[in-house]
PDB file of C-alpha atoms in Angstrom:
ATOM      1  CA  UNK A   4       8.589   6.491 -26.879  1.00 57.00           C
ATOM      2  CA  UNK A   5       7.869   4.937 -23.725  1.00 61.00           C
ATOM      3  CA  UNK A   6       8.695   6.392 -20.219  1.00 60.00           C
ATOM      4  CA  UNK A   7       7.827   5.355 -16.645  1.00 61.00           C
ATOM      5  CA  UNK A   8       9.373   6.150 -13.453  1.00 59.00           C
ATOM      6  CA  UNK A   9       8.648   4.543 -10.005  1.00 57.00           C
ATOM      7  CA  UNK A  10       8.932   6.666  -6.268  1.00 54.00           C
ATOM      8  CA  UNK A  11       8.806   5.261  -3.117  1.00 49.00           C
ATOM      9  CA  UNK A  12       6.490   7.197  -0.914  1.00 44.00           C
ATOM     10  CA  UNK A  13       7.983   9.869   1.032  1.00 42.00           C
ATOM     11  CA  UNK A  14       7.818   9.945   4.767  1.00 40.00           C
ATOM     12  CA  UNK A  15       5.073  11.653   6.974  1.00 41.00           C
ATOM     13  CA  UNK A  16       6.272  13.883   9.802  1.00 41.00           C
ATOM     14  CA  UNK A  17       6.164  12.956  13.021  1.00 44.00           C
ATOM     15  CA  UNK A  18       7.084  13.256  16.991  1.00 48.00           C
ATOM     16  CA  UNK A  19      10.582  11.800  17.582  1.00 51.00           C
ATOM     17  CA  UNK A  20      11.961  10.183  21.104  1.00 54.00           C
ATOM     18  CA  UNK A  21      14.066  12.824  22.847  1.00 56.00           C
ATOM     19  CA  UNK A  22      17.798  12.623  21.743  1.00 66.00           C
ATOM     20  CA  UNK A  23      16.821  11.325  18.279  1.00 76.00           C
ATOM     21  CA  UNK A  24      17.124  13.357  14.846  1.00 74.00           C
ATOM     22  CA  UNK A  25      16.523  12.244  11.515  1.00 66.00           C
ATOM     23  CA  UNK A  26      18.638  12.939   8.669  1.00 63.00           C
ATOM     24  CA  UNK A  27      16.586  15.549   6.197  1.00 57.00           C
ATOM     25  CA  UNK A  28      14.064  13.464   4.090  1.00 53.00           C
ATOM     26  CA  UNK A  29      14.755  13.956   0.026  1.00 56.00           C
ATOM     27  CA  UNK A  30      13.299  12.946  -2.833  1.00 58.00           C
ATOM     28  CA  UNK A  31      15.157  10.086  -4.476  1.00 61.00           C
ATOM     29  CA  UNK A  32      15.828  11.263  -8.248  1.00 60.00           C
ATOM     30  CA  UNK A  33      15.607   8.769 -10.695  1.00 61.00           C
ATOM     31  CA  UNK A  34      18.743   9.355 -12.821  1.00 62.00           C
ATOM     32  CA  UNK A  35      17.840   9.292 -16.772  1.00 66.00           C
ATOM     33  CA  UNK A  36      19.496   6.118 -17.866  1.00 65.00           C
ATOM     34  CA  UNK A  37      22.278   7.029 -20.651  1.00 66.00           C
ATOM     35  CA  UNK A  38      23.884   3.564 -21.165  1.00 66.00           C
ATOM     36  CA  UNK A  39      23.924   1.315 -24.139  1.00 68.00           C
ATOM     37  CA  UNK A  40      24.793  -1.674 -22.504  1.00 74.00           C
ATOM     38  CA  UNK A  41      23.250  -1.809 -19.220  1.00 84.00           C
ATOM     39  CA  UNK A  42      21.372   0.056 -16.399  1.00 88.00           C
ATOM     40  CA  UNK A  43      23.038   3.640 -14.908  1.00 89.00           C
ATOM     41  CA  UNK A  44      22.543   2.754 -11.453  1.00 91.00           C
ATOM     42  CA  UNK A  45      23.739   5.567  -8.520  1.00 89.00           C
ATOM     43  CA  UNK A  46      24.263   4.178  -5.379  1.00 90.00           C
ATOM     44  CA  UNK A  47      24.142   7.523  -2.471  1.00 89.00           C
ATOM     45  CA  UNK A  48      25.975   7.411   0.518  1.00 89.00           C
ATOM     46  CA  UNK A  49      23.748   6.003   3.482  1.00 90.00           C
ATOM     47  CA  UNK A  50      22.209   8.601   5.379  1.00 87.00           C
ATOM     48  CA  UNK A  51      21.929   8.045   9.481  1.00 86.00           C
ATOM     49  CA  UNK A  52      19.203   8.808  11.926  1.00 85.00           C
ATOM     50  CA  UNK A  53      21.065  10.064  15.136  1.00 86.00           C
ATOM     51  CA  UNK A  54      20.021   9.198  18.766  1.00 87.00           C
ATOM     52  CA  UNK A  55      22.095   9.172  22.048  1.00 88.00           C
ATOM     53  CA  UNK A  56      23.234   5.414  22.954  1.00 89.00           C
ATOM     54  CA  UNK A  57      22.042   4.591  26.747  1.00 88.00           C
ATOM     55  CA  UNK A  58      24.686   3.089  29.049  1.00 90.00           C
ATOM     56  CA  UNK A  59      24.540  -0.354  28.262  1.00 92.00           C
ATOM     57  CA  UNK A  60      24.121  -2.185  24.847  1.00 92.00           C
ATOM     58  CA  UNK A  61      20.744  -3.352  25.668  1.00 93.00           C
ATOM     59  CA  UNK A  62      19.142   0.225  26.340  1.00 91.00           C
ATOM     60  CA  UNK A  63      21.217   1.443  22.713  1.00 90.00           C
ATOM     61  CA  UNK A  64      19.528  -1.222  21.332  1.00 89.00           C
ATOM     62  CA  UNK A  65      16.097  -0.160  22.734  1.00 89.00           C
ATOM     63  CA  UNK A  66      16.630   3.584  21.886  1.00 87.00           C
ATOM     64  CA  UNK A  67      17.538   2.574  18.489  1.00 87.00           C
ATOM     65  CA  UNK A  68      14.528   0.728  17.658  1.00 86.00           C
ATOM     66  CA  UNK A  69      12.279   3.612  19.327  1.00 85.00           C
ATOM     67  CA  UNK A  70      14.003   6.154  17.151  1.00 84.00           C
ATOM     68  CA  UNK A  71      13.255   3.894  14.306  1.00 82.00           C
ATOM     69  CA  UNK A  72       9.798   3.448  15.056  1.00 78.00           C
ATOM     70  CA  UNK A  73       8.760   6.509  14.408  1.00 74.00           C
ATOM     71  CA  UNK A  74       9.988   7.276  11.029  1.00 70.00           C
ATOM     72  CA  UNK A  75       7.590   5.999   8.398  1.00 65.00           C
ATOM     73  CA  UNK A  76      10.066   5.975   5.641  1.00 65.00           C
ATOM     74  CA  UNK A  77      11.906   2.520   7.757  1.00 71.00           C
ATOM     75  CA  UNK A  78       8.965   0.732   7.513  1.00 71.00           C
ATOM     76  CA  UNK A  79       8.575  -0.108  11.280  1.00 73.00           C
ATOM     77  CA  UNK A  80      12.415  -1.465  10.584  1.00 82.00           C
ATOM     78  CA  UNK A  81      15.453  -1.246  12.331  1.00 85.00           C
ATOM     79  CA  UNK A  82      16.864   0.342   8.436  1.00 89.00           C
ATOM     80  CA  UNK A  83      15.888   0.519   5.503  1.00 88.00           C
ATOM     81  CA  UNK A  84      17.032   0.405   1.416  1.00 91.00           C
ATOM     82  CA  UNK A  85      15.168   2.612  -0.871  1.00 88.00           C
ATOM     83  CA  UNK A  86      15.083   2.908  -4.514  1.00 90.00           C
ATOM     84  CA  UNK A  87      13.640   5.404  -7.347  1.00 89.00           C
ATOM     85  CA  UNK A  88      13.389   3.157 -10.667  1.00 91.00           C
ATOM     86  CA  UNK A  89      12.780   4.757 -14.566  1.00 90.00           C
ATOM     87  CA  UNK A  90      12.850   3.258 -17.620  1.00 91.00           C
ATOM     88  CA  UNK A  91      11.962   4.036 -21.336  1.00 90.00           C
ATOM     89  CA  UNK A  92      12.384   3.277 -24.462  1.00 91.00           C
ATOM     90  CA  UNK A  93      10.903   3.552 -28.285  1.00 91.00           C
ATOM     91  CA  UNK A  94       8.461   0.659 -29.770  1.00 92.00           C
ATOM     92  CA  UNK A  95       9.869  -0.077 -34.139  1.00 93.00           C
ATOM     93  CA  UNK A  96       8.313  -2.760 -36.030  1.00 92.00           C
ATOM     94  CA  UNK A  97      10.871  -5.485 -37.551  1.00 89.00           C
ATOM     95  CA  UNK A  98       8.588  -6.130 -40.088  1.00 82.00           C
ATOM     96  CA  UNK A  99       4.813  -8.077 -40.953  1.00 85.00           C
ATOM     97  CA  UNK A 100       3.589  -7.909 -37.194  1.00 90.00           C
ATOM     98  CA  UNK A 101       6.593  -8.318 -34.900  1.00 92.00           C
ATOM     99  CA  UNK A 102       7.807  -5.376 -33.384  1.00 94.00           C
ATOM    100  CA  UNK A 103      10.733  -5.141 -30.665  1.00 93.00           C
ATOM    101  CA  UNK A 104      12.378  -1.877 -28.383  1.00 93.00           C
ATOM    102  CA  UNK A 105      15.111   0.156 -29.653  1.00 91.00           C
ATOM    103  CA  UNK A 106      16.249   2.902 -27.179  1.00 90.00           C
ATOM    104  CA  UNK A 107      15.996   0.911 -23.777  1.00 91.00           C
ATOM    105  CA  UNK A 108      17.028   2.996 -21.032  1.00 91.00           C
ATOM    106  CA  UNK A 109      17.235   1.945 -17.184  1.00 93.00           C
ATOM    107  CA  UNK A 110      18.200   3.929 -14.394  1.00 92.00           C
ATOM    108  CA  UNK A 111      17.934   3.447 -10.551  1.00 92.00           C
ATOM    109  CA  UNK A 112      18.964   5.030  -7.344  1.00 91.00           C
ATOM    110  CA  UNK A 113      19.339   3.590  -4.136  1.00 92.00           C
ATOM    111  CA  UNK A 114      19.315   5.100  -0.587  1.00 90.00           C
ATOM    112  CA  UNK A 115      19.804   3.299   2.545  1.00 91.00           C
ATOM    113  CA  UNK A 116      18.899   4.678   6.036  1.00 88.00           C
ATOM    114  CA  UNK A 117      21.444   3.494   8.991  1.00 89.00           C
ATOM    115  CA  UNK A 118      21.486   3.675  13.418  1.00 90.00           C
ATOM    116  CA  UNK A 119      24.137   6.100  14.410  1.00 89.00           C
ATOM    117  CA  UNK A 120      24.440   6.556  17.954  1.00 89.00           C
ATOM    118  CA  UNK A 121      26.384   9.241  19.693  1.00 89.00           C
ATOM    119  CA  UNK A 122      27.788   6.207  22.339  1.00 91.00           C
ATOM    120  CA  UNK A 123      29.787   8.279  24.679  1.00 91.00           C
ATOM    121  CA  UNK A 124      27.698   6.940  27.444  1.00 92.00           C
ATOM    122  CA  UNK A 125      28.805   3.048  26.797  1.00 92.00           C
ATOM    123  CA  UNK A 126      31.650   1.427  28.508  1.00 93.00           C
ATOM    124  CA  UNK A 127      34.248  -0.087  26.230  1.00 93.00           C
ATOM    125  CA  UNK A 128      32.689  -3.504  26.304  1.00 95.00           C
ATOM    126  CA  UNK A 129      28.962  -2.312  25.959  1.00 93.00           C
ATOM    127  CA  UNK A 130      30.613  -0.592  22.842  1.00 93.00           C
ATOM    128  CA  UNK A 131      32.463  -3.239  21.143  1.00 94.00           C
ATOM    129  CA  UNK A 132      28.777  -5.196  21.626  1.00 94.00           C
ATOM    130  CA  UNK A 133      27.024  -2.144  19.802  1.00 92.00           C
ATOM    131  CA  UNK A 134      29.596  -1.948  17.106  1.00 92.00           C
ATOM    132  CA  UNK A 135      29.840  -5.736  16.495  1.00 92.00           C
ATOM    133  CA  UNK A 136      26.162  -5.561  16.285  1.00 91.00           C
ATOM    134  CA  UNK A 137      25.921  -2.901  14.111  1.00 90.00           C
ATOM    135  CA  UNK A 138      27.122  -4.615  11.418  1.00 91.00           C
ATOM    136  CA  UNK A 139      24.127  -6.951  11.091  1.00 91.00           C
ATOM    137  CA  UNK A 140      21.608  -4.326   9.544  1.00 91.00           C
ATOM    138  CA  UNK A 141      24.665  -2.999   7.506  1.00 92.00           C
ATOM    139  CA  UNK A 142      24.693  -6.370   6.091  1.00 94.00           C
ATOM    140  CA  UNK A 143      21.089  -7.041   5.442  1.00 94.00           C
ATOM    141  CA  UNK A 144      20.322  -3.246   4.011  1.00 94.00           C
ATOM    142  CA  UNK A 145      23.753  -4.259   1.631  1.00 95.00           C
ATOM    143  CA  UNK A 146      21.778  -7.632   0.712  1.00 96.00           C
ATOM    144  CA  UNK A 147      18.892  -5.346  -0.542  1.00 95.00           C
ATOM    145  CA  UNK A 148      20.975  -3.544  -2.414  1.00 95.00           C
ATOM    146  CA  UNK A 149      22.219  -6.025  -4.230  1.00 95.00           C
ATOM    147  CA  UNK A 150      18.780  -7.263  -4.935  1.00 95.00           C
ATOM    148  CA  UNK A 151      18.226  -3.773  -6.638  1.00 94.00           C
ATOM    149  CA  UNK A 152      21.039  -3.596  -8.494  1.00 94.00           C
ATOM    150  CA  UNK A 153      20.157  -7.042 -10.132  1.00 95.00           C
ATOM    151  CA  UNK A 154      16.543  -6.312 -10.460  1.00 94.00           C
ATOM    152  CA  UNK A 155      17.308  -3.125 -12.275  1.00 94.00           C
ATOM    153  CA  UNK A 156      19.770  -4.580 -14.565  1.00 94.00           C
ATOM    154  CA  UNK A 157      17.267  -8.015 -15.268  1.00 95.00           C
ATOM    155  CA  UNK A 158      14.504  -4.980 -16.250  1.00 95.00           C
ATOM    156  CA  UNK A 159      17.552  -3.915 -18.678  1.00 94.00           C
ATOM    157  CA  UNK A 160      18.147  -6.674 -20.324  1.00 94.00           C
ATOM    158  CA  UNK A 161      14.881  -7.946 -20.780  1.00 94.00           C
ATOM    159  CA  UNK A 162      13.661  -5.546 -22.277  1.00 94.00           C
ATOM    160  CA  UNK A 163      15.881  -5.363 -24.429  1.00 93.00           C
ATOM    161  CA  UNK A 164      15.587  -8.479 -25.708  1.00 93.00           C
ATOM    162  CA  UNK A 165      11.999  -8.085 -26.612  1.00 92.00           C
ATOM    163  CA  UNK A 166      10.564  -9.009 -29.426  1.00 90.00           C
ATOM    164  CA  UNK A 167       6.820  -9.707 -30.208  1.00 91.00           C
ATOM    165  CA  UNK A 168       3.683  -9.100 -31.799  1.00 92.00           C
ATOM    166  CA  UNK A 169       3.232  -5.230 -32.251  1.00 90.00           C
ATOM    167  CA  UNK A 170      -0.345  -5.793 -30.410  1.00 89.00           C
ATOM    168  CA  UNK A 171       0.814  -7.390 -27.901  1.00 88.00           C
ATOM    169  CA  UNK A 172       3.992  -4.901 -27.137  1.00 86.00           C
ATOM    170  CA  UNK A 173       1.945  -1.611 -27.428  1.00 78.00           C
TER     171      UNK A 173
END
């Protein structure tokens, strides 16, 4: 049998802005994949990095992206989408040369990373603004997700579906 697992590289430490704490870095655990008919994906709850909001939407905005800055698991981003990927599976020969995989397991986890500001400082307006905004990187880490999700279910069927020359498989 066949196994393989891929992990995203785990963040460095470093020196945060005042006023901005990181949610507690974990390993993402690839699950063991025990489904016949497609990948076991787990999806966690996003985790936040906190920071106090300034007093208008523009200096949130500017806190946000310094408290993001210097976290190395975002990437230099504004949030982030993570995933831990495995797969396996046994090699059988179908007869003369051809082989194909029996056993194919998948299985993925995702993580995304989120703002969350403590905004008692902003106005009602220069809130609505935040929150309205806030839904942009929401959005885009959701879009990633999505991606994964596919991705990890393509890898599923594909393999699958293989079937080839023994060689060329092993």
């Amino acid at each position: 049998a066949v196994s393989k697992t891929v992990q995203p590289r785990q963040p460095a430490a470093s020196t945060l802005p005042v006023g901005c704490a990181v949610a507690p870095a974990t390993n993402l655990v690839a699950p063991q994949s025990n489904s016949t008919s497609a990948a076991t994906i787990v999806i966690d709850s996003p985790s936040h990095y906190r920071f106090n909001a300034g007093n208008t939407y523009a200096e949130t905005l500017a806190r946000a992206r310094q408290c993001a800055r210097q976290q190395t698991a975002l990437g230099g981003f504004d949030a982030s989408t993570s995933y831990a990927l495995n797969w396996s599976y046994a090699v059988v020969s179908t007869g003369s040369s051809t082989c194909k995989l029996t056993s194919v397991k998948v299985g993925m986890r995702i993580k995304q990373t989120l703002p969350s500001a403590n905004t008692s400082s902003l106005s009602g307006s220069e809130l609505a603004t935040w929150q309205s905004n806030l839904a942009r990187p929401v959005a885009h880490e959701n879009q990633h997700t999505g991606l994964d999700v596919a991705a990890a279910n393509r890898l599923y069927s594909q393999l699958s579906e293989l079937s080839a020359d023994c060689v060329t498989i092993k």
